[in-house]
Coordinates of C-alpha atoms and ligand atoms in Angstrom, one line a residue:
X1 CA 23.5 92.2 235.5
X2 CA 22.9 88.5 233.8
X3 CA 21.2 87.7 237.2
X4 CA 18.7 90.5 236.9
X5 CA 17.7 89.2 233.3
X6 CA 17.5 86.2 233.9
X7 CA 15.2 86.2 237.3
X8 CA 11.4 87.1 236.8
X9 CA 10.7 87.0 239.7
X10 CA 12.2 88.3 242.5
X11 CA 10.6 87.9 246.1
X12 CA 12.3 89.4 249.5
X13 CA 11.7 88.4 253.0
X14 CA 7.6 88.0 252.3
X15 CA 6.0 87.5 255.6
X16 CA 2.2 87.2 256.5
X17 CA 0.5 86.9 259.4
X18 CA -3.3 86.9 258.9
X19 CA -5.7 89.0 261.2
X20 CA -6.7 85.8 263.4
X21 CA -2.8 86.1 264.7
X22 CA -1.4 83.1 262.6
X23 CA 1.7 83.9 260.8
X24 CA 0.8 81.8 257.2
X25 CA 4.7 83.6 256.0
X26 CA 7.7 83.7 257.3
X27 CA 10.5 85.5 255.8
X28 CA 10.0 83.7 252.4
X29 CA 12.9 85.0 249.6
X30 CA 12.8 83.4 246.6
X31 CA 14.2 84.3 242.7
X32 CA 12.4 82.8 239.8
X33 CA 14.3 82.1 236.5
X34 CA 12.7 82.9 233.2
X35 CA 11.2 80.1 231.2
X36 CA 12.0 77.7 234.2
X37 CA 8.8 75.5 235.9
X38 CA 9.2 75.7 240.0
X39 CA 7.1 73.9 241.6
X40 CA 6.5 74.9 245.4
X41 CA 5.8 71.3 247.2
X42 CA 4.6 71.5 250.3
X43 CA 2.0 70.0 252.9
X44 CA -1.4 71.5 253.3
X45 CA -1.3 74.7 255.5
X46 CA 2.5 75.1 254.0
X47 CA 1.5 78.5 253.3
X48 CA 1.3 77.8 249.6
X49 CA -1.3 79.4 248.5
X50 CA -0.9 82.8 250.8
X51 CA 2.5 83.1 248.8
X52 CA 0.6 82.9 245.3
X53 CA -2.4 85.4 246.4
X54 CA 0.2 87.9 247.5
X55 CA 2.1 87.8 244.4
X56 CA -1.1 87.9 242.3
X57 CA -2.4 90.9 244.5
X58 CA -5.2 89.2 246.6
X59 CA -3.6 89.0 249.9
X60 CA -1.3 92.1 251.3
X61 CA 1.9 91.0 252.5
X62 CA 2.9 92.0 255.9
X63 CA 6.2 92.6 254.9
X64 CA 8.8 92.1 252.5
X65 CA 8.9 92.8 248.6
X66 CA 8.4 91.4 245.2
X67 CA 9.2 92.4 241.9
X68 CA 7.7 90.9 238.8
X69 CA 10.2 91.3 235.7
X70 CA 11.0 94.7 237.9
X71 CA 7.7 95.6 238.6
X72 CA 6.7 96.2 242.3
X73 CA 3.8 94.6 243.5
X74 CA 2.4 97.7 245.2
X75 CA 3.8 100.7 243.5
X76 CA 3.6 99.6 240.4
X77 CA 0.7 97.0 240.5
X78 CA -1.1 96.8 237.0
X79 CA 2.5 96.5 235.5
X80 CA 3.0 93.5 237.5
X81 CA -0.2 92.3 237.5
X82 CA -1.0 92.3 233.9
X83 CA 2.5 89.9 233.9
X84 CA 0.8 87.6 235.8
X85 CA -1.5 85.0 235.0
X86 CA -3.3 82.7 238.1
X87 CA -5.0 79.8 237.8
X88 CA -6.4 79.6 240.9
X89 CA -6.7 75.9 244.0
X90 CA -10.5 76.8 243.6
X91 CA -12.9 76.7 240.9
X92 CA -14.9 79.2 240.4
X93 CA -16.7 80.1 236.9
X94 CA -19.9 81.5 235.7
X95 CA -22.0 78.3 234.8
X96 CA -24.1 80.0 232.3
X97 CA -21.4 82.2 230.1
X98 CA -20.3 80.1 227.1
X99 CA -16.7 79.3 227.0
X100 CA -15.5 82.0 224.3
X101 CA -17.2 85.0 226.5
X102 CA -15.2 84.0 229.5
X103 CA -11.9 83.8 228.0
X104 CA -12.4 86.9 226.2
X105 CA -14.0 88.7 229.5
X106 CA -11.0 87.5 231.2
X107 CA -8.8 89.6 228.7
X108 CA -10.9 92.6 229.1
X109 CA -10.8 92.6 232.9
X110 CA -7.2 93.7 232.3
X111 CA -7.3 96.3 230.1
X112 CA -6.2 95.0 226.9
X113 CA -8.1 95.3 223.5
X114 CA -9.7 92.8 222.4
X115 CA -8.0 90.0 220.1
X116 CA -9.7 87.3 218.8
X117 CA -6.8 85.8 217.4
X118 CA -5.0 85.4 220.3
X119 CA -8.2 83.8 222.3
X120 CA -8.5 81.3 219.2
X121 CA -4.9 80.5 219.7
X122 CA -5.5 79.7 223.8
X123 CA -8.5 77.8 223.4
X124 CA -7.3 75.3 220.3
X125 CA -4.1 74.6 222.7
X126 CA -6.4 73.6 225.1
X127 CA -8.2 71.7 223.5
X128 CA -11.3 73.8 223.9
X129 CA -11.9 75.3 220.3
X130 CA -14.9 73.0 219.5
X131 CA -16.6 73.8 222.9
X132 CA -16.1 77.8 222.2
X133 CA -19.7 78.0 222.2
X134 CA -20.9 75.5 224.7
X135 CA -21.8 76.7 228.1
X136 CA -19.4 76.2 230.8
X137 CA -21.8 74.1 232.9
X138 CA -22.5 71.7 230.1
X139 CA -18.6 71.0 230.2
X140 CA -16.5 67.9 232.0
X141 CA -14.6 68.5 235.3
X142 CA -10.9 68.3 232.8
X143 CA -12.4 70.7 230.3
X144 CA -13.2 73.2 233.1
X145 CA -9.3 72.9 234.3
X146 CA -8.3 73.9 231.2
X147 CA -11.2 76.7 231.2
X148 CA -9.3 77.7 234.0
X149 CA -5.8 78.5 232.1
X150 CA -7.3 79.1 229.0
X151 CA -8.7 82.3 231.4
X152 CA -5.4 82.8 232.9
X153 CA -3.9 83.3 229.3
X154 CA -6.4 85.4 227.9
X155 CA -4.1 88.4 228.4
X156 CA -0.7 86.8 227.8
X157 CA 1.2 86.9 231.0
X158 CA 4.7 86.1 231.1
X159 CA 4.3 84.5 234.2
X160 CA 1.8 81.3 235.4
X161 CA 0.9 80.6 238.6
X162 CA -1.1 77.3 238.9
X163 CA -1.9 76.4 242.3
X164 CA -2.4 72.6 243.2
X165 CA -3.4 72.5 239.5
X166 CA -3.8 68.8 239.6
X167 CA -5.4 67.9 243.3
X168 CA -8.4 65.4 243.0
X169 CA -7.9 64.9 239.7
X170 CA -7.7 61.2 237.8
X171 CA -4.8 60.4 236.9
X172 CA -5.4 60.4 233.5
X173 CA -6.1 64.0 233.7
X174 CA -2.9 64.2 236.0
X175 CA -0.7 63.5 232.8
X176 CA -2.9 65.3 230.3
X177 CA -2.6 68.3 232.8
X178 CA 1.6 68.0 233.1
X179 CA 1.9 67.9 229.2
X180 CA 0.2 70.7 228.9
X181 CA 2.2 72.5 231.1
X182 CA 4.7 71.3 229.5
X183 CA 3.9 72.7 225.9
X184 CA 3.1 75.9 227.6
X185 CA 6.4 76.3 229.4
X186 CA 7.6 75.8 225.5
X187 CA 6.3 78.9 224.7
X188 CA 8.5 81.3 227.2
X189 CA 6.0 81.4 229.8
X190 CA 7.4 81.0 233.2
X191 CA 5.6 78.1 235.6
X192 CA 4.7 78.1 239.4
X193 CA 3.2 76.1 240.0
X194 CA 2.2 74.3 244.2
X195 CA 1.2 70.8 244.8
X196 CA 1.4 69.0 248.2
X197 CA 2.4 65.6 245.6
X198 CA 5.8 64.9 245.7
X199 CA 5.8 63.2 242.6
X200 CA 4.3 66.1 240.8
X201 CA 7.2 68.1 241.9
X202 CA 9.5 65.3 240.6
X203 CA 7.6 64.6 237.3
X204 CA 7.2 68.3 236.4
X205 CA 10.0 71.0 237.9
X206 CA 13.3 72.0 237.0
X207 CA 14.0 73.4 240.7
X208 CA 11.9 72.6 243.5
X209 CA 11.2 74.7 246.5
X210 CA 10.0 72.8 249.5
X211 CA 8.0 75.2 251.9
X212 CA 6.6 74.2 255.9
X213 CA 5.0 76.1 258.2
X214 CA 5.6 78.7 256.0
X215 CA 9.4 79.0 255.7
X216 CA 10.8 78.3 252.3
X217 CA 12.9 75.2 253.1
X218 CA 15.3 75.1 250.2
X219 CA 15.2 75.9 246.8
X220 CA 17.2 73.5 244.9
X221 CA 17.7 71.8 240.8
X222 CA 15.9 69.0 240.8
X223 CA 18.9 66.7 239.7
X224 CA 21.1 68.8 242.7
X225 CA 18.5 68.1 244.9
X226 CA 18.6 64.1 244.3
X227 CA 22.0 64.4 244.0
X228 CA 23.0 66.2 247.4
X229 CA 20.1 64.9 249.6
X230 CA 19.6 61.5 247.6
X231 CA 20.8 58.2 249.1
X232 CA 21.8 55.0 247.6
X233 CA 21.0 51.4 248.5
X234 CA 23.1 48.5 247.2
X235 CA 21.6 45.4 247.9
X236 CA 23.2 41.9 247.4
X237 CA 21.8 38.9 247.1
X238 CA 23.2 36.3 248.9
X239 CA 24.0 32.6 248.3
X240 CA 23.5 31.3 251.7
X241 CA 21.2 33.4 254.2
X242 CA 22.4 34.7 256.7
X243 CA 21.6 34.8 260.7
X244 CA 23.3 37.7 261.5
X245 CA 26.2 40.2 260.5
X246 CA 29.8 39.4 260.1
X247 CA 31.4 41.0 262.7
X248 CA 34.7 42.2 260.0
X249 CA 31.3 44.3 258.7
X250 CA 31.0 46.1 261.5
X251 CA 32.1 49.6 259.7
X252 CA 29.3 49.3 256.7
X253 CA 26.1 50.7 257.3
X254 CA 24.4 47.4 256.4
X255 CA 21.5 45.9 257.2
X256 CA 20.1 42.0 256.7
X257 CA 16.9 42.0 254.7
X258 CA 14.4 39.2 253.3
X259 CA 15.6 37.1 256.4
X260 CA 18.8 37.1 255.7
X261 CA 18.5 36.7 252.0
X262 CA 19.7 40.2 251.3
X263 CA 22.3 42.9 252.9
X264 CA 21.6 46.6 251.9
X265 CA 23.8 48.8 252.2
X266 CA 22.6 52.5 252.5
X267 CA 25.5 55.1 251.7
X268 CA 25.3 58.9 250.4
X269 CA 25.1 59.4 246.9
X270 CA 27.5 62.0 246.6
X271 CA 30.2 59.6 248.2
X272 CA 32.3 58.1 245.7
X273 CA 32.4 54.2 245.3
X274 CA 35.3 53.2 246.9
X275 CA 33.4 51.9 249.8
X276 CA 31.5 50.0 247.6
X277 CA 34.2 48.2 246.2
X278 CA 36.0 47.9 249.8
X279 CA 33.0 46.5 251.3
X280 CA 32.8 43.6 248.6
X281 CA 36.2 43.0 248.9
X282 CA 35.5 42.6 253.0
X283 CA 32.6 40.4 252.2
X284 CA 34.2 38.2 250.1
X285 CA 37.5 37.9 253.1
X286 CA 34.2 37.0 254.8
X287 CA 33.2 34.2 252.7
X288 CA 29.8 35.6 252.0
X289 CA 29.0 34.9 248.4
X290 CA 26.9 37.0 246.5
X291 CA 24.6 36.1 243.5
X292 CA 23.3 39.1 242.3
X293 CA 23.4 42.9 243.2
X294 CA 20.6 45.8 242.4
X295 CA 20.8 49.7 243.6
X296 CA 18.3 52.1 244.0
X297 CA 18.2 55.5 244.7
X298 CA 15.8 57.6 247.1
X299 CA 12.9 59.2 245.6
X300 CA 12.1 62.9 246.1
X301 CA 9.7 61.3 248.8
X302 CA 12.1 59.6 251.1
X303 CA 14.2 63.3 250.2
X304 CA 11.1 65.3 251.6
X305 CA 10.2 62.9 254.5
X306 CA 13.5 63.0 256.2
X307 CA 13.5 66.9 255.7
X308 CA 9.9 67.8 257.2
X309 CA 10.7 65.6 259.8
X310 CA 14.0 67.2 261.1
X311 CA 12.1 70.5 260.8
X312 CA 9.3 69.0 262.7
Ligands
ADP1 N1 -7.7 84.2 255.1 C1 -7.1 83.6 256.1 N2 -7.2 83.9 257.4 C2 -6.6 83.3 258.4 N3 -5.8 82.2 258.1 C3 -5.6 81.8 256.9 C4 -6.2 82.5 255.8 N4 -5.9 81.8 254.6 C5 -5.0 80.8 255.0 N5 -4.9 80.8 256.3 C6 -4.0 79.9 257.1 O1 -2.7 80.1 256.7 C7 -2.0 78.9 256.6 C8 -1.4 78.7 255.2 O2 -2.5 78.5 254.4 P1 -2.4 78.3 252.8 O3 -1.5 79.4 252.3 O4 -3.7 78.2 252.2 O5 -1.5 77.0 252.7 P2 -1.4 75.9 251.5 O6 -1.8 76.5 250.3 O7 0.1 75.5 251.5 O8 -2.2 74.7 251.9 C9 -3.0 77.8 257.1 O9 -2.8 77.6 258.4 C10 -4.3 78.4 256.8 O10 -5.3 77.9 257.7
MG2 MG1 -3.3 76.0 248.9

């Protein structure tokens, strides 16, 4: 089956409910392509991050399967987990190794020989090679990110989790950090990657799955996504303000703006443009002259607003 080849990833009705009572899952199914980046946007407490662990092997699912590239996260757990690599929300490294132990270490907790080579490779595409040797605690706050997937590499997973790899980071890191990710989705390795900013999500996926209070929303292309959910705002200048709508208007979803300067007219983007061109005609029976005309199109923002909030 092409569908089987192409899907890494394969998770099935994944629930979890936590010992305190508080179901963090719920009923979660979800396939990941190969070679794709998905990014899993979602507010805090989304459940984010209770997804990731249980993939990765921290967390025990209380029910539901997943398979990495056919391997079962239970049965057959070093298979899957030697797939897998996790850069993890927290930091967490030991201050006093130097940078090349911990990468290689990292390698080594996962049963692989050792392979110089390889680490050589992870650390000069991360832009770490010159600080092999340095201690981690004499390194910058961006260089220990990048410690971070340099570690998650060291036994070359297939797979990439990243979780909120970019939250209170400086925006200049922000880009460094999605051009990376970039480079390394290049390479065949498949990204996950979870942020709670929508314009990460919009920046760096190719489908985005939007996850609250633990249900997986949808799971949609990018592009489909802005296409289907998107809408689009003509607005028209106007020669002469206006005080208030033509009545013949009535039937446009129009609004006055800049007092009276502007109309907007909000309309699906999937709709074709023949209301467009029936509503200029109808403006112009109207005698309302126009002297200029912009669109714009919703952002994944206004997209994610309007769908948390009808979940809400
Ligand atoms: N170990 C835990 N025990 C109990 N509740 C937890 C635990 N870990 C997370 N939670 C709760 O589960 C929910 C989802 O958390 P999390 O998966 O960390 O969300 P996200 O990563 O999207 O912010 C939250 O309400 C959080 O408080
Ligand atoms: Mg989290």
């Amino acid at each position: 089956m092409l569908a089987a080849m192409t899907d890494i990833l394969a998770i099935t009705g994944l629930s979890k409910t936590y010992a305190s009572g508080l179901c963090a899952l719920d009923g979660v199914s979800l396939k990941v392509r190969r070679g794709e980046i998905l990014a899993l946007l979602g507010p805090n407490g989304a459940g984010k991050t209770t997804l990731i662990s249980i993939v990765c092997g921290i967390v025990n699912a209380s029910a539901g399967t997943v398979l990495v590239d056919g391997h079962d996260i239970v049965r057959d757990y070093r298979a899957a987990r030697s797939l897998i690599g996790l850069v993890p929300q927290e930091l967490t490294t030991d201050a006093f190794e130097t940078v090349w132990d911990t990468v290689s270490f990292s390698r080594g907790l996962f049963g692989k020989p050792a392979n110089p080579a390889h680490i050589e490779t992870v650390l000069r595409s991360l832009s770490l090679w010159e600080k092999k040797d340095s201690k981690i605690m004499t390194l910058s706050g961006g260089m220990k990110r990048r410690l971070l997937i340099a570690k998650a590499l060291s036994h070359e997973p297939r797979i990439l989790f990243l979780d909120e790899p970019t939250a209170g980071v400086d925006v200049e890191l922000r880009r460094d950090m999605w051009q990376l990710v970039r480079a390394l989705r290049d390479t065949g390795v498949t990204i996950i990657l979870t942020t709670h900013y929508i314009d990460e999500a919009e920046e760096m996926a190719d489908r985005i799955g939007i996850i609250s209070k633990g249900r997986l929303i949808l799971v949609e292309d990018k592009a489909e996504l802005m296409h289907k959910l998107g809408k689009k705002q003509l607005r028209l200048q106007l020669q002469q303000p206006l005080a208030q709508l033509p009545t013949a208007l009535a039937g446009y979803q129009l609004a006055l703006a800049e007092g009276g300067n502007e109309l907007v007219y909000t309309y699906d983007s999937q709709d074709d443009r023949l209301g467009i061109l029936g509503l200029l005609k109808d403006l112009g029976d109207a005698g309302v002259r126009i002297k200029d005309l912009s669109t714009t199109q919703s952002s994944l923002e206004d997209i994610f607003v309007d769908l948390v909030r009808e979940r809400a």
